[in-house]
Amino acid sequence: MSTTTVTPLTTQDAEALITAAREAAEAAGVTVSVTVLDAGGHLLAFRRDDRAVLISGETSTRKAYTALQLGAPTADLVEAVQPGGLFHTLPTALDRPLLFIAGGVPVHRDGRLIGAIGVGGGAPEQDHGFATTAVKALA
């Protein structure tokens, strides 16, 4: 039985994720908030553009938390919380609210979940794109 140690998400990784997401958003002319959480759901990094809507700070954090807890991009989970969906009651079942809006993406290293990034401030598809770009840049 072999045990492989996977390097956790570092503050340096978190800063790289924030920078890549913000650069992608800036190139698209969108002001955003970006949150990076470690595997335990703890805040590693956060950045809100000066002109980003205030609620984007909260939404970016909840998107990251949701992607981390469910191990999937929030964009892939939107249908699951619709009436009749697998997770329909999940958003209200927990103490810490989940947010099923595109823009949260889990971060993996060597096949292991090590954290998540959440982006808020643009349209959901844009936020998802910025977060995905950041994760790809880190890999």
mmCIF file of C-alpha atoms in Angstrom:
data_model
loop_
_atom_site.group_PDB
_atom_site.id
_atom_site.type_symbol
_atom_site.label_atom_id
_atom_site.label_comp_id
_atom_site.label_asym_id
_atom_site.label_seq_id
_atom_site.Cartn_x
_atom_site.Cartn_y
_atom_site.Cartn_z
ATOM 1 C CA MET A 1 0.000 0.000 0.000
ATOM 2 C CA SER A 2 1.570 3.267 -1.091
ATOM 3 C CA THR A 3 0.618 6.618 0.291
ATOM 4 C CA THR A 4 1.289 9.608 -1.889
ATOM 5 C CA THR A 5 1.701 12.970 -0.239
ATOM 6 C CA VAL A 6 0.077 15.779 -2.177
ATOM 7 C CA THR A 7 1.357 19.293 -1.600
ATOM 8 C CA PRO A 8 -1.486 21.385 -0.187
ATOM 9 C CA LEU A 9 -2.600 24.644 -1.737
ATOM 10 C CA THR A 10 -0.112 27.291 -0.591
ATOM 11 C CA THR A 11 -0.539 31.030 -0.166
ATOM 12 C CA GLN A 12 1.739 31.398 -3.193
ATOM 13 C CA ASP A 13 -0.653 29.164 -5.193
ATOM 14 C CA ALA A 14 -3.591 31.215 -3.914
ATOM 15 C CA GLU A 15 -1.980 34.487 -5.017
ATOM 16 C CA ALA A 16 -1.277 32.968 -8.454
ATOM 17 C CA LEU A 17 -4.940 31.923 -8.745
ATOM 18 C CA ILE A 18 -6.137 35.401 -7.749
ATOM 19 C CA THR A 19 -3.784 37.064 -10.226
ATOM 20 C CA ALA A 20 -4.760 34.793 -13.132
ATOM 21 C CA ALA A 21 -8.492 35.219 -12.486
ATOM 22 C CA ARG A 22 -8.207 38.998 -12.158
ATOM 23 C CA GLU A 23 -6.114 39.275 -15.329
ATOM 24 C CA ALA A 24 -8.729 37.252 -17.249
ATOM 25 C CA ALA A 25 -11.520 39.439 -15.848
ATOM 26 C CA GLU A 26 -9.627 42.644 -16.579
ATOM 27 C CA ALA A 27 -9.035 41.535 -20.181
ATOM 28 C CA ALA A 28 -12.821 41.084 -20.479
ATOM 29 C CA GLY A 29 -13.491 44.481 -18.878
ATOM 30 C CA VAL A 30 -15.197 42.930 -15.833
ATOM 31 C CA THR A 31 -14.576 43.918 -12.199
ATOM 32 C CA VAL A 32 -14.665 40.924 -9.853
ATOM 33 C CA SER A 33 -14.037 39.521 -6.412
ATOM 34 C CA VAL A 34 -11.951 36.356 -6.149
ATOM 35 C CA THR A 35 -11.806 33.971 -3.178
ATOM 36 C CA VAL A 36 -9.421 31.037 -2.699
ATOM 37 C CA LEU A 37 -10.084 28.417 -0.008
ATOM 38 C CA ASP A 38 -7.834 25.566 1.114
ATOM 39 C CA ALA A 39 -8.999 21.944 1.355
ATOM 40 C CA GLY A 40 -10.463 22.589 4.813
ATOM 41 C CA GLY A 41 -12.574 25.498 3.561
ATOM 42 C CA HIS A 42 -10.357 28.123 5.190
ATOM 43 C CA LEU A 43 -9.718 31.449 3.462
ATOM 44 C CA LEU A 44 -6.281 31.560 1.838
ATOM 45 C CA ALA A 45 -6.712 34.675 -0.305
ATOM 46 C CA PHE A 46 -9.345 37.223 -1.244
ATOM 47 C CA ARG A 47 -9.330 40.211 -3.554
ATOM 48 C CA ARG A 48 -12.130 42.570 -4.597
ATOM 49 C CA ASP A 49 -11.582 45.027 -7.424
ATOM 50 C CA ASP A 50 -12.252 48.616 -6.365
ATOM 51 C CA ARG A 51 -15.331 48.932 -8.557
ATOM 52 C CA ALA A 52 -16.691 45.384 -8.171
ATOM 53 C CA VAL A 53 -20.220 45.199 -6.792
ATOM 54 C CA LEU A 54 -20.121 44.694 -3.029
ATOM 55 C CA ILE A 55 -22.120 41.449 -3.056
ATOM 56 C CA SER A 56 -19.475 39.856 -5.291
ATOM 57 C CA GLY A 57 -17.265 39.357 -2.240
ATOM 58 C CA GLU A 58 -19.898 37.182 -0.598
ATOM 59 C CA THR A 59 -20.839 35.346 -3.795
ATOM 60 C CA SER A 60 -17.225 34.547 -4.705
ATOM 61 C CA THR A 61 -16.674 33.033 -1.262
ATOM 62 C CA ARG A 62 -19.863 30.957 -1.331
ATOM 63 C CA LYS A 63 -19.133 29.730 -4.852
ATOM 64 C CA ALA A 64 -15.670 28.575 -3.761
ATOM 65 C CA TYR A 65 -17.135 26.873 -0.676
ATOM 66 C CA THR A 66 -19.796 25.101 -2.748
ATOM 67 C CA ALA A 67 -17.266 23.879 -5.327
ATOM 68 C CA LEU A 68 -15.045 22.616 -2.498
ATOM 69 C CA GLN A 69 -17.787 20.821 -0.564
ATOM 70 C CA LEU A 70 -19.239 19.080 -3.616
ATOM 71 C CA GLY A 71 -15.953 18.647 -5.493
ATOM 72 C CA ALA A 72 -17.416 20.020 -8.709
ATOM 73 C CA PRO A 73 -17.658 23.313 -10.575
ATOM 74 C CA THR A 74 -20.767 25.210 -9.497
ATOM 75 C CA ALA A 75 -21.635 25.601 -13.191
ATOM 76 C CA ASP A 76 -22.170 21.818 -13.302
ATOM 77 C CA LEU A 77 -24.508 21.862 -10.281
ATOM 78 C CA VAL A 78 -27.100 24.496 -11.259
ATOM 79 C CA GLU A 79 -29.572 21.923 -12.620
ATOM 80 C CA ALA A 80 -29.235 19.713 -9.527
ATOM 81 C CA VAL A 81 -30.862 22.323 -7.252
ATOM 82 C CA GLN A 82 -33.867 22.978 -9.470
ATOM 83 C CA PRO A 83 -37.220 21.567 -8.293
ATOM 84 C CA GLY A 84 -37.023 17.796 -8.666
ATOM 85 C CA GLY A 85 -33.218 17.902 -8.822
ATOM 86 C CA LEU A 86 -30.916 15.674 -6.778
ATOM 87 C CA PHE A 87 -29.808 18.541 -4.491
ATOM 88 C CA HIS A 88 -33.055 20.559 -4.488
ATOM 89 C CA THR A 89 -33.132 21.000 -0.687
ATOM 90 C CA LEU A 90 -29.365 21.148 -0.168
ATOM 91 C CA PRO A 91 -28.987 24.956 -0.300
ATOM 92 C CA THR A 92 -31.142 25.317 2.826
ATOM 93 C CA ALA A 93 -30.024 22.160 4.644
ATOM 94 C CA LEU A 94 -26.677 23.399 5.952
ATOM 95 C CA ASP A 95 -25.517 25.994 8.458
ATOM 96 C CA ARG A 96 -23.166 27.558 5.927
ATOM 97 C CA PRO A 97 -25.083 28.352 2.733
ATOM 98 C CA LEU A 98 -24.054 26.936 -0.600
ATOM 99 C CA LEU A 99 -24.437 28.961 -3.799
ATOM 100 C CA PHE A 100 -25.321 27.200 -7.027
ATOM 101 C CA ILE A 101 -24.299 29.887 -9.499
ATOM 102 C CA ALA A 102 -21.452 29.364 -11.974
ATOM 103 C CA GLY A 103 -18.095 30.750 -10.839
ATOM 104 C CA GLY A 104 -16.837 28.232 -8.265
ATOM 105 C CA VAL A 105 -14.228 25.686 -9.367
ATOM 106 C CA PRO A 106 -12.412 23.033 -7.299
ATOM 107 C CA VAL A 107 -8.608 22.912 -7.432
ATOM 108 C CA HIS A 108 -6.929 19.511 -7.738
ATOM 109 C CA ARG A 109 -3.274 18.481 -7.548
ATOM 110 C CA ASP A 110 -2.203 14.970 -8.529
ATOM 111 C CA GLY A 111 -5.866 13.940 -8.600
ATOM 112 C CA ARG A 112 -6.571 15.173 -5.046
ATOM 113 C CA LEU A 113 -8.884 18.039 -4.065
ATOM 114 C CA ILE A 114 -6.697 20.723 -2.453
ATOM 115 C CA GLY A 115 -8.986 23.764 -2.474
ATOM 116 C CA ALA A 116 -11.292 25.891 -4.566
ATOM 117 C CA ILE A 117 -11.584 29.270 -6.241
ATOM 118 C CA GLY A 118 -14.696 31.388 -6.511
ATOM 119 C CA VAL A 119 -15.225 34.404 -8.752
ATOM 120 C CA GLY A 120 -18.123 36.851 -8.508
ATOM 121 C CA GLY A 121 -18.976 40.101 -10.239
ATOM 122 C CA GLY A 122 -19.519 39.159 -13.859
ATOM 123 C CA ALA A 123 -22.209 37.119 -15.544
ATOM 124 C CA PRO A 124 -22.125 33.519 -14.224
ATOM 125 C CA GLU A 125 -20.579 32.168 -17.450
ATOM 126 C CA GLN A 126 -17.889 34.861 -17.277
ATOM 127 C CA ASP A 127 -17.106 34.105 -13.632
ATOM 128 C CA HIS A 128 -16.817 30.399 -14.478
ATOM 129 C CA GLY A 129 -14.451 31.207 -17.325
ATOM 130 C CA PHE A 130 -12.229 33.402 -15.138
ATOM 131 C CA ALA A 131 -12.053 30.726 -12.414
ATOM 132 C CA THR A 132 -11.331 27.964 -14.934
ATOM 133 C CA THR A 133 -8.604 30.063 -16.561
ATOM 134 C CA ALA A 134 -6.980 30.559 -13.157
ATOM 135 C CA VAL A 135 -7.056 26.831 -12.322
ATOM 136 C CA LYS A 136 -5.533 25.981 -15.721
ATOM 137 C CA ALA A 137 -2.814 28.604 -15.201
ATOM 138 C CA LEU A 138 -1.915 27.060 -11.831
ATOM 139 C CA ALA A 139 -1.644 23.571 -13.354
#
